[in-house]
Coordinates of C-alpha atoms and ligand atoms in Angstrom, one line a residue:
X1 CA -37.6 -6.0 101.4
X2 CA -35.2 -7.3 98.6
X3 CA -31.7 -7.9 100.1
X4 CA -30.4 -10.5 98.2
X5 CA -30.3 -11.3 94.4
X6 CA -29.1 -14.1 92.0
X7 CA -28.9 -14.1 88.1
X8 CA -29.4 -16.8 86.0
X9 CA -27.8 -16.1 82.6
X10 CA -27.9 -17.7 79.0
X11 CA -26.7 -16.7 75.8
X12 CA -23.5 -14.8 74.5
X13 CA -20.5 -13.2 75.9
X14 CA -22.3 -9.8 75.9
X15 CA -25.0 -11.0 78.4
X16 CA -21.9 -12.3 80.7
X17 CA -20.7 -8.7 80.7
X18 CA -24.3 -7.4 81.2
X19 CA -24.7 -9.3 84.2
X20 CA -21.7 -7.5 85.6
X21 CA -23.3 -4.3 84.8
X22 CA -26.5 -5.4 86.4
X23 CA -24.7 -6.6 89.5
X24 CA -22.5 -3.3 89.9
X25 CA -25.7 -1.3 89.8
X26 CA -27.5 -3.6 92.2
X27 CA -24.4 -3.6 94.6
X28 CA -24.6 0.4 94.6
X29 CA -28.3 -0.3 95.9
X30 CA -27.1 -2.4 98.9
X31 CA -28.1 -5.5 97.5
X32 CA -26.0 -8.7 98.0
X33 CA -25.2 -11.0 95.5
X34 CA -26.1 -14.8 96.3
X35 CA -24.5 -17.8 94.4
X36 CA -27.4 -20.1 95.7
X37 CA -30.7 -19.4 94.1
X38 CA -32.6 -20.3 97.1
X39 CA -31.0 -17.8 99.1
X40 CA -32.1 -15.2 96.8
X41 CA -35.3 -12.8 97.2
X42 CA -34.6 -11.5 93.6
X43 CA -34.0 -13.7 90.7
X44 CA -33.2 -12.1 87.3
X45 CA -33.1 -14.1 84.2
X46 CA -30.8 -12.7 81.4
X47 CA -32.3 -14.0 78.4
X48 CA -31.0 -14.7 74.8
X49 CA -33.4 -15.0 71.7
X50 CA -31.0 -15.7 68.9
X51 CA -32.5 -19.3 68.3
X52 CA -35.8 -20.8 69.4
X53 CA -34.1 -23.2 71.6
X54 CA -32.7 -20.4 73.9
X55 CA -36.1 -19.3 74.2
X56 CA -37.7 -22.6 75.3
X57 CA -34.8 -22.9 77.9
X58 CA -35.9 -19.5 79.4
X59 CA -39.5 -20.6 79.5
X60 CA -38.9 -23.7 81.3
X61 CA -36.6 -21.8 83.9
X62 CA -39.5 -19.6 84.3
X63 CA -41.9 -22.3 85.2
X64 CA -39.4 -23.7 87.8
X65 CA -39.3 -20.2 89.1
X66 CA -42.9 -20.1 89.3
X67 CA -42.9 -23.2 91.4
X68 CA -40.4 -21.6 93.9
X69 CA -42.5 -18.5 94.1
X70 CA -45.4 -20.4 95.2
X71 CA -43.3 -21.7 98.4
X72 CA -41.7 -18.3 99.3
X73 CA -42.2 -14.6 98.5
X74 CA -39.5 -13.9 95.6
X75 CA -39.4 -11.5 92.9
X76 CA -38.6 -12.4 89.3
X77 CA -37.1 -10.1 86.6
X78 CA -36.8 -10.8 82.9
X79 CA -34.2 -9.0 81.2
X80 CA -31.8 -8.9 77.9
X81 CA -32.7 -10.0 74.4
X82 CA -36.1 -11.8 74.8
X83 CA -38.0 -9.1 76.4
X84 CA -39.2 -7.4 73.1
X85 CA -41.1 -10.6 72.3
X86 CA -43.9 -9.2 74.4
X87 CA -46.5 -11.8 73.4
X88 CA -44.5 -14.3 75.4
X89 CA -44.1 -12.0 78.2
X90 CA -47.7 -11.1 78.1
X91 CA -48.9 -14.7 78.8
X92 CA -46.9 -15.0 81.8
X93 CA -46.3 -11.6 83.1
X94 CA -49.3 -11.6 85.7
X95 CA -48.4 -14.8 87.7
X96 CA -44.7 -15.3 87.4
X97 CA -42.7 -12.0 86.4
X98 CA -42.6 -8.9 88.2
X99 CA -40.6 -6.7 85.8
X100 CA -39.3 -6.7 82.3
X101 CA -36.2 -4.9 81.1
X102 CA -34.5 -4.4 77.9
X103 CA -30.6 -4.4 77.4
X104 CA -30.4 -0.6 77.4
X105 CA -32.4 -0.2 80.6
X106 CA -30.3 -1.4 83.3
X107 CA -29.7 1.9 85.0
X108 CA -33.5 2.0 85.9
X109 CA -33.0 -1.1 88.3
X110 CA -32.9 0.9 91.7
X111 CA -36.2 2.5 90.8
X112 CA -37.6 -0.7 89.5
X113 CA -36.7 -2.4 92.9
X114 CA -38.6 0.2 94.9
X115 CA -41.6 0.0 92.4
X116 CA -41.8 -3.7 92.7
X117 CA -41.7 -3.9 96.4
X118 CA -44.9 -1.9 96.3
X119 CA -46.5 -4.7 94.1
X120 CA -46.3 -2.7 90.9
X121 CA -45.6 -4.5 87.9
X122 CA -42.7 -2.7 85.7
X123 CA -41.9 -3.0 81.9
X124 CA -39.5 -1.1 79.8
X125 CA -38.3 -2.5 76.5
X126 CA -37.2 0.8 74.8
X127 CA -33.9 0.6 73.0
X128 CA -31.3 3.4 73.3
X129 CA -29.1 4.9 70.6
X130 CA -26.6 5.9 73.3
X131 CA -26.3 3.7 76.1
X132 CA -23.0 2.2 76.4
X133 CA -22.9 2.0 80.4
X134 CA -19.7 3.7 79.9
X135 CA -19.5 5.1 83.6
X136 CA -20.4 1.9 85.2
X137 CA -17.4 -0.5 85.9
X138 CA -18.9 -4.2 85.7
X139 CA -18.8 -6.1 88.9
X140 CA -16.4 -8.9 88.9
X141 CA -17.5 -10.6 91.9
X142 CA -18.3 -14.0 90.4
X143 CA -15.1 -14.3 88.5
X144 CA -13.2 -16.3 90.8
X145 CA -9.9 -16.7 88.8
X146 CA -9.4 -13.2 88.0
X147 CA -7.3 -14.1 84.9
X148 CA -9.4 -13.5 81.7
X149 CA -12.3 -11.1 81.3
X150 CA -14.5 -9.2 78.8
X151 CA -14.6 -5.5 77.9
X152 CA -17.6 -4.2 75.8
X153 CA -16.5 -1.8 73.3
X154 CA -19.8 -1.7 71.0
X155 CA -23.3 -2.4 71.6
X156 CA -26.0 -3.4 69.1
X157 CA -25.6 -4.2 65.3
X158 CA -26.5 -2.2 62.1
X159 CA -25.8 -5.2 59.8
X160 CA -29.4 -6.3 59.5
X161 CA -28.5 -10.0 58.5
X162 CA -31.7 -11.4 57.3
X163 CA -31.8 -14.3 59.7
X164 CA -30.7 -12.3 62.8
X165 CA -32.7 -11.1 65.8
X166 CA -30.0 -9.1 67.3
X167 CA -30.6 -5.8 65.6
X168 CA -34.0 -5.9 66.8
X169 CA -33.4 -7.0 70.6
X170 CA -30.1 -4.8 70.9
X171 CA -30.8 -1.9 68.6
X172 CA -28.6 0.3 66.8
X173 CA -24.9 0.0 66.9
X174 CA -22.8 2.2 69.1
X175 CA -19.2 2.6 70.3
X176 CA -17.9 3.3 73.8
X177 CA -15.3 6.0 74.0
X178 CA -11.5 4.8 73.6
X179 CA -10.8 6.6 76.8
X180 CA -13.5 4.7 78.8
X181 CA -12.4 1.5 77.2
X182 CA -8.6 2.3 78.2
X183 CA -9.7 3.2 81.8
X184 CA -11.7 0.0 82.0
X185 CA -8.7 -2.1 80.7
X186 CA -6.4 -0.2 83.2
X187 CA -8.3 -1.0 86.1
X188 CA -8.7 -4.6 85.1
X189 CA -5.0 -4.8 84.8
X190 CA -4.6 -3.3 88.2
X191 CA -7.0 -5.9 89.7
X192 CA -4.5 -8.7 88.2
X193 CA -6.2 -9.6 85.2
X194 CA -3.9 -11.0 82.4
X195 CA -6.4 -11.1 79.1
X196 CA -9.2 -8.9 77.9
X197 CA -11.4 -9.9 75.3
X198 CA -13.1 -6.7 73.4
X199 CA -16.5 -7.4 72.7
X200 CA -18.9 -6.4 70.1
X201 CA -21.6 -7.9 67.8
X202 CA -19.2 -6.4 65.0
X203 CA -16.0 -5.0 66.6
X204 CA -14.6 -4.2 63.2
X205 CA -17.3 -1.3 62.7
X206 CA -16.0 0.4 66.2
X207 CA -16.0 4.2 65.4
X208 CA -15.6 6.7 67.8
X209 CA -15.7 10.5 66.7
X210 CA -14.1 13.1 68.8
X211 CA -14.9 16.6 68.4
X212 CA -11.8 19.0 69.5
X213 CA -11.6 22.7 69.6
X214 CA -8.3 24.0 68.0
X215 CA -8.6 27.3 69.3
X216 CA -11.3 28.1 71.6
X217 CA -14.6 28.2 69.8
X218 CA -12.9 29.0 66.6
X219 CA -12.0 26.1 64.5
X220 CA -13.6 22.5 65.1
X221 CA -11.7 19.2 64.1
X222 CA -13.3 15.9 64.1
X223 CA -10.8 13.0 64.9
X224 CA -12.1 9.4 64.1
X225 CA -10.7 6.3 66.2
X226 CA -11.4 3.2 64.3
X227 CA -10.9 -0.5 65.4
X228 CA -7.4 -0.7 64.2
X229 CA -6.6 2.4 66.2
X230 CA -8.3 1.3 69.2
X231 CA -6.3 -1.8 69.3
X232 CA -3.0 -0.2 68.8
X233 CA -4.0 2.2 71.6
X234 CA -4.8 -0.7 74.0
X235 CA -1.6 -2.5 72.9
X236 CA 0.8 0.0 73.4
X237 CA -0.7 1.7 76.6
X238 CA -1.3 -1.9 78.2
X239 CA 1.7 -3.8 76.8
X240 CA 1.5 -6.6 79.5
X241 CA -2.2 -7.6 79.0
X242 CA -3.1 -10.0 76.3
X243 CA -5.8 -8.7 74.0
X244 CA -8.5 -11.0 72.1
X245 CA -11.7 -9.6 70.2
X246 CA -14.9 -10.8 69.1
X247 CA -16.6 -11.0 66.9
X248 CA -15.3 -9.5 63.5
X249 CA -17.5 -9.2 60.3
X250 CA -15.8 -10.2 57.3
X251 CA -17.3 -7.2 55.3
X252 CA -15.8 -4.8 57.8
X253 CA -12.3 -6.3 58.7
X254 CA -9.9 -4.1 57.5
X255 CA -6.3 -4.8 56.4
X256 CA -5.0 -2.3 58.8
X257 CA -6.6 -4.4 61.6
X258 CA -4.8 -7.5 60.1
X259 CA -1.4 -5.5 60.4
X260 CA -2.1 -4.5 64.0
X261 CA -2.7 -7.8 65.1
X262 CA 0.5 -8.9 63.6
X263 CA 2.6 -5.9 64.8
X264 CA 1.9 -6.4 68.5
X265 CA 2.9 -9.6 70.8
X266 CA 0.3 -8.9 73.1
X267 CA -2.6 -9.1 70.5
X268 CA -3.9 -12.7 70.3
X269 CA -3.1 -14.3 66.8
X270 CA -6.7 -15.6 66.6
X271 CA -9.6 -14.2 64.4
X272 CA -13.2 -15.5 64.9
X273 CA -14.8 -14.9 61.3
X274 CA -18.3 -16.0 60.8
X275 CA -18.9 -16.9 57.4
X276 CA -22.4 -18.2 57.8
X277 CA -22.6 -19.9 54.3
X278 CA -20.2 -20.9 51.5
X279 CA -22.6 -20.4 48.6
X280 CA -23.0 -17.0 47.0
X281 CA -26.7 -17.6 46.6
X282 CA -27.2 -18.0 50.2
X283 CA -24.9 -15.0 51.3
X284 CA -27.0 -12.8 49.2
X285 CA -30.4 -14.1 50.9
X286 CA -28.7 -13.5 54.1
X287 CA -27.7 -10.0 53.2
X288 CA -24.2 -10.8 54.4
X289 CA -22.5 -8.0 52.0
X290 CA -19.5 -10.2 51.0
X291 CA -19.3 -13.0 48.3
X292 CA -17.3 -16.3 49.1
X293 CA -14.5 -14.8 47.0
X294 CA -14.2 -11.8 49.1
X295 CA -14.1 -13.9 52.2
X296 CA -11.5 -16.4 50.5
X297 CA -9.4 -13.2 49.7
X298 CA -9.7 -11.7 53.3
X299 CA -8.6 -15.4 54.7
X300 CA -5.5 -15.3 52.3
X301 CA -4.5 -11.7 53.3
X302 CA -4.5 -12.8 57.1
X303 CA -2.5 -16.0 56.4
X304 CA -0.1 -13.8 54.2
X305 CA 0.3 -11.4 57.0
X306 CA 0.0 -13.7 59.9
X307 CA 0.8 -17.2 58.9
X308 CA 0.3 -18.5 62.6
X309 CA -3.2 -17.1 62.9
X310 CA -5.9 -19.4 64.1
X311 CA -9.2 -18.7 62.3
X312 CA -12.6 -20.0 63.4
X313 CA -16.2 -19.6 62.0
X314 CA -19.9 -19.3 62.4
X315 CA -22.1 -21.6 60.1
X316 CA -25.7 -21.8 60.0
X317 CA -27.2 -24.9 58.2
X318 CA -30.5 -25.1 56.2
X319 CA -31.2 -21.6 56.0
X320 CA -34.1 -20.7 53.5
X321 CA -33.8 -22.1 50.1
X322 CA -30.5 -23.8 50.8
X323 CA -29.9 -26.5 48.4
X324 CA -27.7 -29.5 48.4
X325 CA -25.4 -27.8 46.1
X326 CA -25.3 -24.8 48.4
X327 CA -24.5 -27.2 51.3
X328 CA -21.7 -28.5 49.2
X329 CA -20.3 -25.1 48.4
X330 CA -20.1 -24.6 52.2
X331 CA -18.3 -28.0 52.5
X332 CA -15.8 -27.0 49.7
X333 CA -15.0 -23.6 51.5
X334 CA -14.4 -25.3 54.8
X335 CA -12.0 -27.9 52.7
X336 CA -10.3 -25.0 51.2
X337 CA -9.9 -22.9 54.4
X338 CA -9.4 -25.8 56.9
X339 CA -10.4 -23.8 59.6
X340 CA -9.0 -24.5 63.3
X341 CA -12.3 -24.7 65.0
X342 CA -15.9 -23.4 64.4
X343 CA -19.4 -23.2 65.8
X344 CA -22.0 -24.7 63.8
X345 CA -26.0 -23.8 63.8
X346 CA -29.3 -25.4 62.8
X347 CA -31.1 -22.3 61.2
X348 CA -33.9 -21.1 63.3
X349 CA -36.6 -19.0 61.8
X350 CA -37.2 -15.9 63.8
X351 CA -40.2 -13.9 64.4
X352 CA -39.5 -10.3 63.3
X353 CA -36.4 -11.1 61.0
X354 CA -36.5 -10.1 57.3
X355 CA -36.2 -14.0 56.6
X356 CA -39.2 -14.7 58.8
X357 CA -41.2 -12.0 56.8
X358 CA -40.0 -12.8 53.4
X359 CA -38.9 -16.3 52.9
X360 CA -39.9 -19.8 53.5
X361 CA -38.2 -21.7 56.3
X362 CA -38.4 -24.7 53.6
X363 CA -35.5 -27.0 54.7
X364 CA -36.6 -29.9 56.8
X365 CA -35.4 -30.2 60.2
X366 CA -34.0 -33.5 59.4
X367 CA -32.0 -32.1 56.2
X368 CA -30.8 -29.2 58.4
X369 CA -29.5 -31.8 61.1
X370 CA -27.8 -34.0 58.6
X371 CA -26.1 -30.9 57.0
X372 CA -25.0 -29.9 60.4
X373 CA -23.5 -33.4 60.9
X374 CA -21.6 -33.3 57.9
X375 CA -20.1 -30.0 58.8
X376 CA -19.2 -31.4 62.5
X377 CA -17.7 -34.4 60.8
X378 CA -15.4 -32.2 58.4
X379 CA -14.5 -29.8 61.1
X380 CA -13.4 -32.7 63.5
X381 CA -11.1 -34.0 60.6
X382 CA -9.7 -30.3 60.0
X383 CA -9.2 -29.7 63.9
X384 CA -7.2 -32.7 64.3
X385 CA -4.9 -31.9 61.3
X386 CA -4.5 -28.6 63.0
X387 CA -3.7 -29.9 66.4
X388 CA -1.2 -32.1 64.9
X389 CA 0.8 -29.3 63.5
X390 CA 1.7 -28.2 67.2
X391 CA 3.4 -31.5 68.1
X392 CA 6.8 -30.7 69.3
X393 CA 6.3 -26.8 69.3
X394 CA 6.8 -24.6 72.3
X395 CA 3.5 -22.8 73.1
X396 CA 3.3 -19.7 75.5
X397 CA 0.6 -20.5 77.5
X398 CA -1.7 -18.1 80.0
X399 CA -2.9 -20.3 83.0
X400 CA -6.5 -20.0 83.3
X401 CA -8.0 -22.7 85.6
X402 CA -7.4 -26.3 86.8
X403 CA -7.9 -28.9 84.2
X404 CA -11.6 -30.1 84.2
X405 CA -10.6 -33.7 84.1
X406 CA -7.8 -33.8 86.4
X407 CA -6.8 -31.1 89.1
X408 CA -3.4 -32.2 88.9
X409 CA -3.1 -30.5 85.7
X410 CA -3.4 -26.8 84.6
X411 CA -5.6 -25.8 81.7
X412 CA -4.7 -22.6 79.7
X413 CA -4.5 -21.2 76.3
X414 CA -2.3 -20.1 73.8
X415 CA -2.5 -17.0 71.5
X416 CA -4.5 -19.2 68.9
X417 CA -7.1 -19.7 71.4
X418 CA -6.3 -23.5 71.7
X419 CA -6.8 -25.3 75.0
X420 CA -3.5 -26.7 76.6
X421 CA -3.1 -28.9 79.6
X422 CA -0.1 -29.7 81.3
X423 CA 1.0 -31.0 84.9
X424 CA 1.3 -28.7 87.7
X425 CA 4.6 -28.1 89.2
X426 CA 4.2 -25.2 91.6
X427 CA 2.9 -22.5 89.1
X428 CA 0.3 -20.2 89.8
X429 CA -3.1 -19.1 88.1
X430 CA -2.8 -16.3 85.7
X431 CA 1.2 -17.1 85.0
X432 CA 2.6 -17.1 81.5
X433 CA 4.7 -20.5 80.9
X434 CA 6.2 -22.2 78.1
X435 CA 4.9 -25.7 77.0
X436 CA 6.2 -28.1 74.8
X437 CA 3.4 -29.9 73.0
X438 CA 3.5 -33.8 73.2
X439 CA 0.0 -34.9 72.2
X440 CA -3.4 -34.0 71.7
X441 CA -6.8 -35.2 71.9
X442 CA -10.0 -33.9 69.5
X443 CA -9.7 -30.4 70.9
X444 CA -7.1 -30.0 73.5
X445 CA -3.4 -30.1 73.3
X446 CA -1.1 -31.9 76.0
X447 CA 2.3 -31.0 76.9
X448 CA 4.9 -30.4 79.7
X449 CA 6.2 -27.0 80.9
X450 CA 9.8 -26.2 79.9
X451 CA 12.0 -23.8 81.9
X452 CA 14.2 -22.4 79.3
X453 CA 13.2 -21.4 75.8
Ligands
5AD501 N1 -30.7 -19.4 63.4 C1 -29.3 -20.1 63.6 N2 -28.2 -19.5 63.9 C2 -28.2 -18.0 63.9 N3 -27.4 -17.2 64.4 C3 -27.6 -15.9 64.3 N4 -29.2 -16.1 63.9 C4 -29.5 -17.4 63.9 C5 -30.5 -18.1 63.5 N5 -31.7 -17.5 63.2 C6 -25.7 -17.7 64.5 C7 -24.9 -16.9 63.5 C8 -24.2 -16.2 64.4 C9 -24.0 -16.7 65.8 C10 -23.9 -15.7 66.9 O1 -25.4 -17.2 65.9 O2 -24.1 -17.9 63.1 O3 -23.0 -15.8 63.9
SF4_502 FE1 -26.7 -10.6 63.7 FE2 -25.3 -9.9 61.3 FE3 -25.4 -8.4 63.4 FE4 -24.1 -10.6 63.8 S1 -23.5 -9.1 62.1 S2 -25.3 -9.7 65.2 S3 -25.2 -11.8 62.4 S4 -27.2 -9.0 62.3

């Protein structure tokens, strides 16, 4: 009988949240979560398929689990974004995998546990247009610090960028009700959490439509809550919790969202705004729905309204047909914006995407890699310049953990999402403190706590 489970997780923050949903469901079935994989009789791998490397990692892990399975009776489930790639699964299912489950099917876990105990292989990879797991409170048992956590507000994505598998692996976009989101945030606050990050593939297109009956059955009214309204709602109802959100799509980010970020102290002054490329030609091939100029105007609006706002990006190097000129357009855009930090990726040609079907993956790996390096190098320079600006300033820091390098120091973040290290002196995890910045390394600010400000 299955009694103890362990989850191995890959990929994005959405998977971290889904692990908590899975854990919550399994705990309700009286299963026990174990930290050590060797103690588990059920091992679930929550997969990512955004780039080929993520899939290879999962594949290797499955081979390792297979070696465990030969030594002792264990059950293995594969869940998450990779499961729709059935060819891969079919190759392995007979020997290694006991069940396969898509990201919208986690409610079926209690039934599946029974099914696999009777040696029946189970597979369901259907996507849902409604599932938001809104009535399941995610389990936080492996969140030791209880300082920061995630709250999913939308699932799926309707954007269909040509390079991206997410619309196929996670399905259509749907929003969770504001009431559910508020309840979840409230509960987290009561549990002692100090910061929540609102999650979605594209949070700016959050939309909840509420039907109200003005007079019994006579007149109907539809009230819509968009992302800026949701942000304001959470910021006002929970003034003592710090709010972040991720990810924004430049095409959907409205002026009203920017104004709400400015208006409330408890909304962090940090926006992750993936640009993907600085070339109009490439943006068009990616079907990104904005031009380089639209993007620059959006950044200018953000900086005019919230001058202290930190901005980061995602950039893909070596997308189909990307020439040296397109790459230089990207570098020039970076030079103009001078981002605080960023995430850069080598383009990975994903089966099933529009790009895979219609374009050739015609930039060599060496060129992709060299362009990635150009971007990393430029970003390092900009990050350094940005960190320098903070010297001698006083930053409001939420203490999140011990510093990785030295446990005599705390590590926390300011509103701009920058990591700040300072010497411990009787403070507690989850405390907000003021820190004067005295120096910096390539990605970290170092300071000392000040008592009065
Ligand atoms: N290849 C490389 N990077 C990708 N991303 C999404 N799909 C791909 C792909 N096929 C990147 C994008 C996105 C981030 C989450 O992952 O930059 O914003
Ligand atoms: Fe993928 Fe584009 Fe949706 Fe982001 S917005 S998840 S890149 S399709």
